[in-house]
Short mmCIF file of C-alpha atoms in Angstrom, two decimals:
data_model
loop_
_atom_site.label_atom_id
_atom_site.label_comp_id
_atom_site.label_asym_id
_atom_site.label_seq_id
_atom_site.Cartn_x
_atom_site.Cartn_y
_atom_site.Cartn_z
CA UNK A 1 -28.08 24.77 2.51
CA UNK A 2 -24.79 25.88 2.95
CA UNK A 3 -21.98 23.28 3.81
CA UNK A 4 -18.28 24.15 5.05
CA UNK A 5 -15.35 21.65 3.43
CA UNK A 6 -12.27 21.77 4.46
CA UNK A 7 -9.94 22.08 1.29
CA UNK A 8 -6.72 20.15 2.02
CA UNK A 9 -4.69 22.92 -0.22
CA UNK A 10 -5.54 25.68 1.55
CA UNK A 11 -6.28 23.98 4.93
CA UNK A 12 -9.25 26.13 5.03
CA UNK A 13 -12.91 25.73 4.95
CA UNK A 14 -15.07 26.50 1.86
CA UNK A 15 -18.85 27.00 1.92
CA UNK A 16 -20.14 25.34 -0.27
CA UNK A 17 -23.91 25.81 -1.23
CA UNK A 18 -25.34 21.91 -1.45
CA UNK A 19 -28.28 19.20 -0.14
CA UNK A 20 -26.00 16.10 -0.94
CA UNK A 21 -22.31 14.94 -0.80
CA UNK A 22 -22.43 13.43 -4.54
CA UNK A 23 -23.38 17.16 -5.63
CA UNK A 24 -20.30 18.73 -3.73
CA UNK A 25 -17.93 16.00 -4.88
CA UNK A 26 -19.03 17.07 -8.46
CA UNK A 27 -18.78 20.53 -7.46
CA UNK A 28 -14.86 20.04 -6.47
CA UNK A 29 -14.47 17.32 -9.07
CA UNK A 30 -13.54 14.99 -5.92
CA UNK A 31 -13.64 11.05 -7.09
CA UNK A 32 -15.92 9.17 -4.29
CA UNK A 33 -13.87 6.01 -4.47
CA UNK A 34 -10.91 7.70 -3.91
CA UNK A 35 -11.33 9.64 -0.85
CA UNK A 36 -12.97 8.82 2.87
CA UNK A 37 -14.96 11.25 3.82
CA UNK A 38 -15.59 13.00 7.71
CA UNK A 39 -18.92 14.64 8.92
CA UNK A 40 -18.51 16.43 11.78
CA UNK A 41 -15.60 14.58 13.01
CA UNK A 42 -17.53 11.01 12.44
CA UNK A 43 -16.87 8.75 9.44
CA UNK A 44 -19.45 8.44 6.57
CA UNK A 45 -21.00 7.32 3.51
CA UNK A 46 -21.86 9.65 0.23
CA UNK A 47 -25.17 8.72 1.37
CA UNK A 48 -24.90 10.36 4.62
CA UNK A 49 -27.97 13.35 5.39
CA UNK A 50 -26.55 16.83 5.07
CA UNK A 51 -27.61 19.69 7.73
CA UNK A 52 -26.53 22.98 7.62
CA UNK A 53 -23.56 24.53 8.27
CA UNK A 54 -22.02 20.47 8.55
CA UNK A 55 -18.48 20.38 8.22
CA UNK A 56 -17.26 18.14 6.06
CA UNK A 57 -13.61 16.43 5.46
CA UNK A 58 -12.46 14.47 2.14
CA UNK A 59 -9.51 12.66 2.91
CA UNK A 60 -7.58 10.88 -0.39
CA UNK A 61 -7.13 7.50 0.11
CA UNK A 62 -4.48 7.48 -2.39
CA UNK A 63 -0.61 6.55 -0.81
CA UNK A 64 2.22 6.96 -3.04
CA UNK A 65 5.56 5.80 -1.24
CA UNK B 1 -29.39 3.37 4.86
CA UNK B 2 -27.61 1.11 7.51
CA UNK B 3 -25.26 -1.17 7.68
CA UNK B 4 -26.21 -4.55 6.01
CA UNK B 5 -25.47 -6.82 8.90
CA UNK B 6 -26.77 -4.82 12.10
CA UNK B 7 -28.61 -1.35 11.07
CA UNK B 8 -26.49 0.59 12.81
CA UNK B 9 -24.76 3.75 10.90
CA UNK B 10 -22.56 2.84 7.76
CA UNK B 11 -18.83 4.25 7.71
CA UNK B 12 -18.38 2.68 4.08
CA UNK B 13 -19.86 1.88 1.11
CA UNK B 14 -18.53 -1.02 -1.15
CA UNK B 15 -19.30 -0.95 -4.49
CA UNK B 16 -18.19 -4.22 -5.36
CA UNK B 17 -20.87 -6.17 -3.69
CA UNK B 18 -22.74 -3.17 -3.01
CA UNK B 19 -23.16 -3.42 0.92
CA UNK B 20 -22.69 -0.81 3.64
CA UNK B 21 -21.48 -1.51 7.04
CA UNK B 22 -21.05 0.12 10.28
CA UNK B 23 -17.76 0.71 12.18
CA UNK B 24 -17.96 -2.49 14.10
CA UNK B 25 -18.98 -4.84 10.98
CA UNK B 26 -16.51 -3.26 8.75
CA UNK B 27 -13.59 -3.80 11.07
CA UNK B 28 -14.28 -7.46 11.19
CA UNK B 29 -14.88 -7.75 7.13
CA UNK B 30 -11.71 -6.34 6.92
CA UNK B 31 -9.46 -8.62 9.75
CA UNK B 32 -11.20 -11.76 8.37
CA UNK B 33 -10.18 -10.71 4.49
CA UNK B 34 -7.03 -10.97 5.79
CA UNK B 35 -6.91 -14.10 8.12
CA UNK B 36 -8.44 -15.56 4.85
CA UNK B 37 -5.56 -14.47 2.37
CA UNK B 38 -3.01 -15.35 4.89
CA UNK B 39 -4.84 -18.75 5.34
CA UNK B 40 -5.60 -20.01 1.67
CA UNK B 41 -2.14 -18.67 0.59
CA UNK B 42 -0.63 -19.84 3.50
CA UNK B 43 1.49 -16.31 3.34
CA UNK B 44 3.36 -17.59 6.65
CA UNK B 45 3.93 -20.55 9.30
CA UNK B 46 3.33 -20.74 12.85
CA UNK B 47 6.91 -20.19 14.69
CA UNK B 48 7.87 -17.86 11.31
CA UNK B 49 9.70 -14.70 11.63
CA UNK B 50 7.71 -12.21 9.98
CA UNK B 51 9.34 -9.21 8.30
CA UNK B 52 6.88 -6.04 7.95
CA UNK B 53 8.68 -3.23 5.37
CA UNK B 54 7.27 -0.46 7.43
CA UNK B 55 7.20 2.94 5.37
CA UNK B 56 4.28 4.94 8.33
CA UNK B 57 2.14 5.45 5.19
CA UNK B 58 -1.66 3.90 5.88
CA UNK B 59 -0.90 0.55 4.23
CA UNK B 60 2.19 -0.89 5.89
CA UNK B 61 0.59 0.55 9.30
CA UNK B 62 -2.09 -1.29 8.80
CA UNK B 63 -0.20 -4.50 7.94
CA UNK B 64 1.84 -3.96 10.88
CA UNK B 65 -0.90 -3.46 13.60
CA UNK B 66 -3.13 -6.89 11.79
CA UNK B 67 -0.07 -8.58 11.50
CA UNK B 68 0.76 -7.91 15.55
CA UNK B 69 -2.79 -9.52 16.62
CA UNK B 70 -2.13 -12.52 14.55
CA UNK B 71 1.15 -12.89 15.67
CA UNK B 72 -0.39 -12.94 19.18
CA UNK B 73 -3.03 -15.29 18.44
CA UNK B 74 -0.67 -17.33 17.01
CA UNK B 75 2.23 -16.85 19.98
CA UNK B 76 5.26 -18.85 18.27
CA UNK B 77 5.07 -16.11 14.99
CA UNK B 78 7.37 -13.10 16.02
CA UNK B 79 7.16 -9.89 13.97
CA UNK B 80 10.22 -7.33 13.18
CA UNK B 81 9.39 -4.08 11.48
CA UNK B 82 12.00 -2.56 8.96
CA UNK B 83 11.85 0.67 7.61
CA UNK B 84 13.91 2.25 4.90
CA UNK B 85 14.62 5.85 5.07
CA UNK B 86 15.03 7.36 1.37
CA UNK B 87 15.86 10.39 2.27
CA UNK B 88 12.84 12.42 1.15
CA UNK B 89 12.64 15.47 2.93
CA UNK B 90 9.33 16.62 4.19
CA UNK B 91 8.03 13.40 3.47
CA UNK B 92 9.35 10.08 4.61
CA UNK B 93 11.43 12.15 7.99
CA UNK B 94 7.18 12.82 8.94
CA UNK B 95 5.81 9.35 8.25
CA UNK B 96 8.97 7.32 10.08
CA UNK B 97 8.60 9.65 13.00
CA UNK B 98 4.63 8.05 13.02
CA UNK B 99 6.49 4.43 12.47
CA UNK B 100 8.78 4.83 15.70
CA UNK B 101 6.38 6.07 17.83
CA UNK B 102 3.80 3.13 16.95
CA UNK B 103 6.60 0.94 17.17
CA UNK B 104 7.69 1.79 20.74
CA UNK B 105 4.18 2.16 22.26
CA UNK B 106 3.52 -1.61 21.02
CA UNK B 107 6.84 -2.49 21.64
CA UNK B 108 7.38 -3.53 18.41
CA UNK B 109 11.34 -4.07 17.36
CA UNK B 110 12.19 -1.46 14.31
CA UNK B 111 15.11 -1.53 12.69
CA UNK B 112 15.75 1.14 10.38
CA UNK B 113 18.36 1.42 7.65
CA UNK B 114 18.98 4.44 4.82
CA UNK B 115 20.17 5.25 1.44
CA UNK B 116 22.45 7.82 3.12
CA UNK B 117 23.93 4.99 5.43
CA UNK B 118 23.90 2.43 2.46
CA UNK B 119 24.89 3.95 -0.57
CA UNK B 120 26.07 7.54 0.58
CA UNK B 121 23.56 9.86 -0.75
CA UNK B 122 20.06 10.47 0.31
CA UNK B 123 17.74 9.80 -2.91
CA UNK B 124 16.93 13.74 -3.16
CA UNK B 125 21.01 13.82 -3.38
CA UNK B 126 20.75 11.04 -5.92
CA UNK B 127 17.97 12.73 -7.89
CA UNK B 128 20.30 16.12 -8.40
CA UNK B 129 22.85 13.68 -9.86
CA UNK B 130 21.09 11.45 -11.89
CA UNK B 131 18.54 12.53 -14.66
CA UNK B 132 15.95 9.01 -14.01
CA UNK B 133 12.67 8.95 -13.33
CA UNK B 134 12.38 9.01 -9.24
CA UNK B 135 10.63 5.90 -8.94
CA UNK B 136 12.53 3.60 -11.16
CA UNK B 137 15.37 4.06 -8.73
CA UNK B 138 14.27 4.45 -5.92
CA UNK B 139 11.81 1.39 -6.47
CA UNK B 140 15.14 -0.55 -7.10
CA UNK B 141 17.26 0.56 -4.26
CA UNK B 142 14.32 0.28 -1.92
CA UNK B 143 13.92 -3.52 -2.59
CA UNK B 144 17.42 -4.06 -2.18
CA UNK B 145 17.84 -2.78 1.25
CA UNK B 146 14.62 -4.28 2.13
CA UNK B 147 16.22 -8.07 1.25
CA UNK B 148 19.44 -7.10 2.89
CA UNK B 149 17.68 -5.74 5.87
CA UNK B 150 15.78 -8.89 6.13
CA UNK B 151 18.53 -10.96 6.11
CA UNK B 152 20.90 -9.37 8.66
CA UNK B 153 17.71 -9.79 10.87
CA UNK B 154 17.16 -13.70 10.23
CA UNK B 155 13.66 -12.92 8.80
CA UNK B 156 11.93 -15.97 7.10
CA UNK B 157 9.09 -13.63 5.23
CA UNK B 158 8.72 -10.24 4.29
CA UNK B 159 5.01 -8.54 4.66
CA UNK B 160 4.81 -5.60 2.09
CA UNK B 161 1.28 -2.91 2.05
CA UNK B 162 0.94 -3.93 -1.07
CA UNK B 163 -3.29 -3.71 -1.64
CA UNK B 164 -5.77 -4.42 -4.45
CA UNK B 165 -5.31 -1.28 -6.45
CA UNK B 166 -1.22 -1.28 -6.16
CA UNK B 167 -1.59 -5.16 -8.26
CA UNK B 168 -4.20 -3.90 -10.61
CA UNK B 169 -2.28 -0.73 -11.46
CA UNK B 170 1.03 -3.06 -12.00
CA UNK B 171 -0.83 -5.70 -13.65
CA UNK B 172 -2.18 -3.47 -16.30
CA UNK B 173 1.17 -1.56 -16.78
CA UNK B 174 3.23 -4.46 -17.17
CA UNK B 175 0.26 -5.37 -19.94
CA UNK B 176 0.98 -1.87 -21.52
CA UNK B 177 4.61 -2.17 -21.52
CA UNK B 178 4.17 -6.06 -22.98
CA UNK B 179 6.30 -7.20 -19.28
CA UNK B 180 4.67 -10.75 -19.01
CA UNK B 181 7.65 -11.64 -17.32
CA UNK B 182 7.23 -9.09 -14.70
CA UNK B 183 3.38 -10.05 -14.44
CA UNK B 184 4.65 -13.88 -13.47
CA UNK B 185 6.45 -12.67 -10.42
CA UNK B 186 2.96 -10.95 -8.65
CA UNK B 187 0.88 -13.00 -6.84
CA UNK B 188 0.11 -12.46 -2.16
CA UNK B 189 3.13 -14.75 -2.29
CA UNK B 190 6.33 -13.91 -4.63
CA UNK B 191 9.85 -14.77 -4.21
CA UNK B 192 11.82 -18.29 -4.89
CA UNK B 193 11.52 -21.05 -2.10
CA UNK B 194 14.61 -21.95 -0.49
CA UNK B 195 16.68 -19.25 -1.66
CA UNK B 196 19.10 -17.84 0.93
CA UNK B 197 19.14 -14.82 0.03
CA UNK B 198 16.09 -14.48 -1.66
CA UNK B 199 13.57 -13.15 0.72
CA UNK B 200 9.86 -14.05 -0.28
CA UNK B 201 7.65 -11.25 -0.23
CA UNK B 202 4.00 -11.60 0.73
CA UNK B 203 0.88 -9.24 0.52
CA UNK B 204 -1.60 -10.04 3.45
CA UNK B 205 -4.14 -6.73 2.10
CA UNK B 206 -3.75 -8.26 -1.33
CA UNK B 207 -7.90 -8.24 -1.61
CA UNK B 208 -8.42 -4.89 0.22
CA UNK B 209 -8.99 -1.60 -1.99
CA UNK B 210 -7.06 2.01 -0.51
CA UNK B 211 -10.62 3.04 0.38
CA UNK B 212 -11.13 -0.08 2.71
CA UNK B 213 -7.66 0.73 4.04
CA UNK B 214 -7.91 3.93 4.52
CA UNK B 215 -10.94 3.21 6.07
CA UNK B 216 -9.50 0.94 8.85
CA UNK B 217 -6.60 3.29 9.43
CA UNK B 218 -9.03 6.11 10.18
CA UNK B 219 -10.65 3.82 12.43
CA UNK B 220 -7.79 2.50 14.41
CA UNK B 221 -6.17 6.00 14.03
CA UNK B 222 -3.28 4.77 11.96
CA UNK B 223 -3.40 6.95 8.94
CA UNK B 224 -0.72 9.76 8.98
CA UNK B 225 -1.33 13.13 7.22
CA UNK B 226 1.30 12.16 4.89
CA UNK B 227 -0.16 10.59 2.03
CA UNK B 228 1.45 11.20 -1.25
CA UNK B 229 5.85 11.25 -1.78
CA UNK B 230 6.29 14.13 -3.48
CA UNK B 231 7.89 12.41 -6.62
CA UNK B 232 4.80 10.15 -7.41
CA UNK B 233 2.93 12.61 -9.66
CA UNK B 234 4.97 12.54 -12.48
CA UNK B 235 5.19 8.50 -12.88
CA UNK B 236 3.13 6.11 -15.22
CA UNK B 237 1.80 4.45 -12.32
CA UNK B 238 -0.56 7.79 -11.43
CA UNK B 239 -1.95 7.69 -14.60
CA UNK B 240 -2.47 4.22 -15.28
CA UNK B 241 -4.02 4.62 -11.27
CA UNK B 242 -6.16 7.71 -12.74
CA UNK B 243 -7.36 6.02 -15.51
CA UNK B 244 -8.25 2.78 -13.53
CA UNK B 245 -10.39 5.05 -10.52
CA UNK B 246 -11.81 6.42 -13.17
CA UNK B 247 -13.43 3.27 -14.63
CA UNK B 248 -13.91 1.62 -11.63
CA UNK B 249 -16.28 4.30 -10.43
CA UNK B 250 -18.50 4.00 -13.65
CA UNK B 251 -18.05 -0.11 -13.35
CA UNK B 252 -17.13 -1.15 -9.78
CA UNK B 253 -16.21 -4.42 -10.17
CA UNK B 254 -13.34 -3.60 -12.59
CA UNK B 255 -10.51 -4.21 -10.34
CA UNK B 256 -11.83 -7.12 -8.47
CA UNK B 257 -12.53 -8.98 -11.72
CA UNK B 258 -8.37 -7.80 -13.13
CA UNK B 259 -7.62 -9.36 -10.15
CA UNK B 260 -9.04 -12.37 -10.08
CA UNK B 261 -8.48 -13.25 -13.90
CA UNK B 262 -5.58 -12.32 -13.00
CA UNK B 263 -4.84 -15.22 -10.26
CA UNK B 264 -6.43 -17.58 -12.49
CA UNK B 265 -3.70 -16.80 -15.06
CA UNK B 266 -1.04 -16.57 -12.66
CA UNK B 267 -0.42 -20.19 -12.49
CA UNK B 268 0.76 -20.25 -15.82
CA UNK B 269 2.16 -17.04 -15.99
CA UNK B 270 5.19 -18.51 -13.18
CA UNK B 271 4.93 -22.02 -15.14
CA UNK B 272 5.94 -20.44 -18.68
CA UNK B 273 8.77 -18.37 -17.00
CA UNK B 274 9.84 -20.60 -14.07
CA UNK B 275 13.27 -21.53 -16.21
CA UNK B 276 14.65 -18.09 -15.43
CA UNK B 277 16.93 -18.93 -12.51
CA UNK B 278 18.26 -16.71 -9.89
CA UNK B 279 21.81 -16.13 -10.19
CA UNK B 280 23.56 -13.63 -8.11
CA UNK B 281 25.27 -10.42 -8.85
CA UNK B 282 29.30 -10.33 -9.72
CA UNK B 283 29.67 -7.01 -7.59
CA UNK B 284 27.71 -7.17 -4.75
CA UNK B 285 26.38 -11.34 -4.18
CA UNK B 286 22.97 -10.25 -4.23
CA UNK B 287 20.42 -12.18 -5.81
CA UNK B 288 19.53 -11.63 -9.81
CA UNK B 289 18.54 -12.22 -12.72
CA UNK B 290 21.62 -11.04 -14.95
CA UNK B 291 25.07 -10.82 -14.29
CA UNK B 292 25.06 -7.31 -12.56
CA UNK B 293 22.42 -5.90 -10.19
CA UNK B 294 20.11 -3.12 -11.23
CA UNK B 295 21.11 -1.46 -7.95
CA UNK B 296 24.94 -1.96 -8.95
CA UNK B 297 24.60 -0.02 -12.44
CA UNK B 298 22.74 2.90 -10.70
CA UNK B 299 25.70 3.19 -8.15
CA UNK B 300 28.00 3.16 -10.94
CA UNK B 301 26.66 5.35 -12.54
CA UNK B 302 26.21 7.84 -9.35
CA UNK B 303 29.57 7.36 -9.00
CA UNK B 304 30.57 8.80 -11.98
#
């Protein structure tokens, strides 16, 4: 199924073509402890169930200041 | 999956002790952590002022709006925020715009000081000067300001972001750079007691990862879009935080168990180097360890 993320770079959305969170964070080499990630506007685990066409939001945890 | 304490819907995973809770459960994991740091290392007194350096990144937010509640609970502890504007454009201008407006809505008193307004230069002014790595100086001249700032304002304890993965990352490079000294003065509570001028430092989200505070902030809508200063990528401390992530994700209890043999070292640690006392700089009065502040050699040399 196909899966948008929004790439914080670009401030765009990607499709990405995936059944699982843990295979797109491999996909765009994303570290799971270092990011919370968004579903459709709702906070969630990597184990959250994908749908299609779910938008999805990695958000780095890291601060630097 | 659901959340280990009511079934509901996990927000978060922790892979430490390998539960998952809901938005409700996590929030209160999270509040008692810190009543329970605060408490055991009795980080402040009732009828305390309570200093929070307030930067509007996710961590000293976060510290800020915990801090507030306990403050109320606690009715004779009053809170001052102080926030130190670097003078990073497109960077700290964005998060201390977030820091004001929090502040005022909660009326919160903020009192905000600046390199510029200190020292003359803004630190992207001080960076075209000086050929130094951005963090080493600004690191010093931040902490400066902070203790001056906390002593115009009568402030008994200063309440830094400081988190879990900040201690491990300096733990480990003080290890690599063979700083034991350095290592002695960590700890949720730092600083010399009854020092005037000395302000002790504490770390109420000492036992909290990013993750968890990130977590929180997204929660309580407290997380700016801010998250990285633009001169962070080129220091040690992102690759000794690289390499650390890295490990942690293949063995999760990694920086829990640095920490904690850390704190059962630490007693030692400030034993072994307690002899070093503070003495205060011949330029400006501040508190030191040598004769001359580091923040008085970088302004002579800026100066130049």
């Amino acid at each position: 199924m196909k899966i948008k993320v929004f790439d914080e770079k670009s401030k765009q959305n990607i499709e990405i073509e995936a059944n699982t969170i843990k295979e797109i964070s491999e996909k765009l080499n994303i570290g799971l402890g270092e990011v919370i990630i968004v579903k459709n506007g709702e906070l969630v685990t990597e184990k959250a169930i994908l749908k299609d066409q779910d938008e999805l939001k990695f958000l780095s945890v890291v601060s630097g200041g | 999956m659901t959340c280990r304490k009511c079934r509901e819907t996990p927000v978060i995973h922790l892979p430490n002790s390998n539960i998952s809770l809901c938005k409700k459960c996590f929030l209160r994991y999270f509040e008692k952590k810190v009543r329970k740091t605060v408490r055991i290392y009795k980080l402040f007194n009732k009828g305390d002022t309570v200093g929070i350096a307030l930067s509007g990144g996710k961590d000293s937010m976060v510290t800020l709006n915990i801090l507030k509640s306990l403050a109320e609970q606690q009715r004779t502890t009053k809170i001052i925020a102080i926030a130190i504007d670097e003078g990073i454009k497109g960077y700290r201008d964005e998060t201390l715009k977030f820091a004001k407006k929090f502040c005022e809505e909660n009326q919160i008193p903020l009192k905000i000081t600046s390199y510029k307004k200190e020292f003359g230069m803004t630190l992207d002014q001080i960076l075209k000067k000086l050929e130094i790595k951005p963090c080493s100086v600004c690191g010093v001249f931040r902490r400066y300001l902070l203790n001056k700032e906390a002593q115009r304002n009568k402030i008994d304890i200063l309440a830094t972001g400081h988190n879990l993965d900040d201690e491990t990352q300096t733990i480990l490079m003080n290890q690599f750079r063979n700083n034991v000294a350095a290592s002695s003065r960590l700890g949720p509570l730092t600083g010399i007691k009854d020092d005037k001028k000395f302000i002790r430092r504490i770390k109420p989200l000492y036992f909290l990862t990013e993750k968890e505070i990130m977590t929180y902030a997204f929660i309580k809508e407290l997380a700016t879009p801010f998250n990285e200063c633009p001169y962070a990528e080129n220091s040690f401390r992102g690759k000794v935080r690289d390499a650390l992530n890295k490990l942690n994700s293949e063995y999760p209890s990694t920086k829990n168990s640095i920490i904690h043999s850390f704190l059962e070292t630490l007693p030692l640690l400030k034993e072994s180097y307690k002899k070093q006392d503070i003495s205060y700089c011949n330029t400006c009065g501040e508190p030191t360890s040598k004769e001359k502040c580091q923040t008085c050699k970088y302004l002579e040399l800026i100066k130049k």
